Amino acid sequence: MDGGLQPIHDQDYLLLEIIERKSVNDVSGEILAIERKTNSGEFEYLLRKVIKGNSGEFLLCANNNAYNDILVTSELKSQFRTFARLVKVISPLEMEIGRRFM
């Protein structure tokens, strides 16, 4: 499974920070949680890194090579809603640090 240096696996716990609506320039280089409305009217959720291209366009890049990067066109902008940024992947054990066990 690919996914970069720190791949995210099924059932991993993610710490996300809710973000206000920002300009794409403000979030370039960050990994964002994105809601996308499909042509069938359903919603899908993506976790992608926002990269600004050389000619000013933006790409939503997946760390997993099984998924294609998405060029954000003016038509696609209306389909996307960013709502959070990835802070880190956390271990379920981290949530138990400092707690007492019987």
Coordinates of C-alpha atoms in Angstrom, one line a residue, residues 30-95:
E30 CA -1.7 21.4 3.5
I31 CA -3.7 18.1 3.5
L32 CA -7.4 18.9 3.6
A33 CA -10.6 17.0 4.2
I34 CA -12.8 17.8 1.2
E35 CA -16.5 17.1 0.5
R36 CA -17.3 16.7 -3.1
K37 CA -20.7 16.5 -4.7
T38 CA -20.7 13.9 -7.5
N39 CA -22.7 14.1 -10.7
S40 CA -25.2 11.6 -9.3
G41 CA -25.9 14.0 -6.4
E42 CA -24.1 11.9 -3.7
F43 CA -21.3 13.2 -1.6
E44 CA -17.8 11.7 -1.4
Y45 CA -15.0 12.7 1.0
L46 CA -11.4 13.1 0.0
L47 CA -8.2 13.7 1.9
R48 CA -5.9 15.5 -0.4
K49 CA -2.8 17.8 -0.4
V50 CA -3.5 21.1 -2.1
I51 CA -0.6 22.1 -4.5
K52 CA -0.4 25.2 -6.5
G53 CA 0.9 24.5 -10.0
N54 CA 3.4 26.6 -12.0
S55 CA 0.7 28.3 -14.0
G56 CA -1.5 29.2 -11.1
E57 CA -3.8 26.2 -11.2
F58 CA -4.4 24.1 -8.1
L59 CA -4.1 20.3 -7.8
L60 CA -5.6 18.0 -5.2
C61 CA -2.9 15.4 -4.9
A62 CA -3.4 12.0 -3.3
N63 CA -0.4 10.4 -1.6
N64 CA -1.7 7.0 -2.8
N65 CA -0.7 6.3 -6.4
A66 CA -4.0 4.3 -6.8
Y67 CA -5.8 7.6 -7.0
N68 CA -5.4 10.3 -9.7
D69 CA -4.6 13.9 -8.8
I70 CA -7.5 16.3 -9.5
L71 CA -7.0 19.5 -11.4
V72 CA -9.3 22.1 -9.8
T73 CA -11.0 23.9 -12.7
S74 CA -13.5 26.7 -12.3
E75 CA -16.3 24.2 -13.0
L76 CA -15.1 21.9 -10.2
K77 CA -14.7 24.6 -7.6
S78 CA -18.4 24.7 -7.1
Q79 CA -18.4 20.9 -6.3
F80 CA -15.8 21.1 -3.5
R81 CA -16.1 22.2 0.1
T82 CA -13.1 22.1 2.3
F83 CA -14.0 21.7 6.0
A84 CA -10.9 20.5 7.9
R85 CA -7.2 20.1 7.7
L86 CA -5.3 17.0 8.8
V87 CA -3.2 17.6 11.9
K88 CA -1.9 14.1 12.4
V89 CA -2.7 10.4 12.5
I90 CA -3.0 9.3 16.1
S91 CA -2.8 6.0 17.8
P92 CA -5.8 4.8 19.8
L93 CA -3.3 4.2 22.7
E94 CA -2.4 7.9 22.7
M95 CA -6.0 8.6 23.9

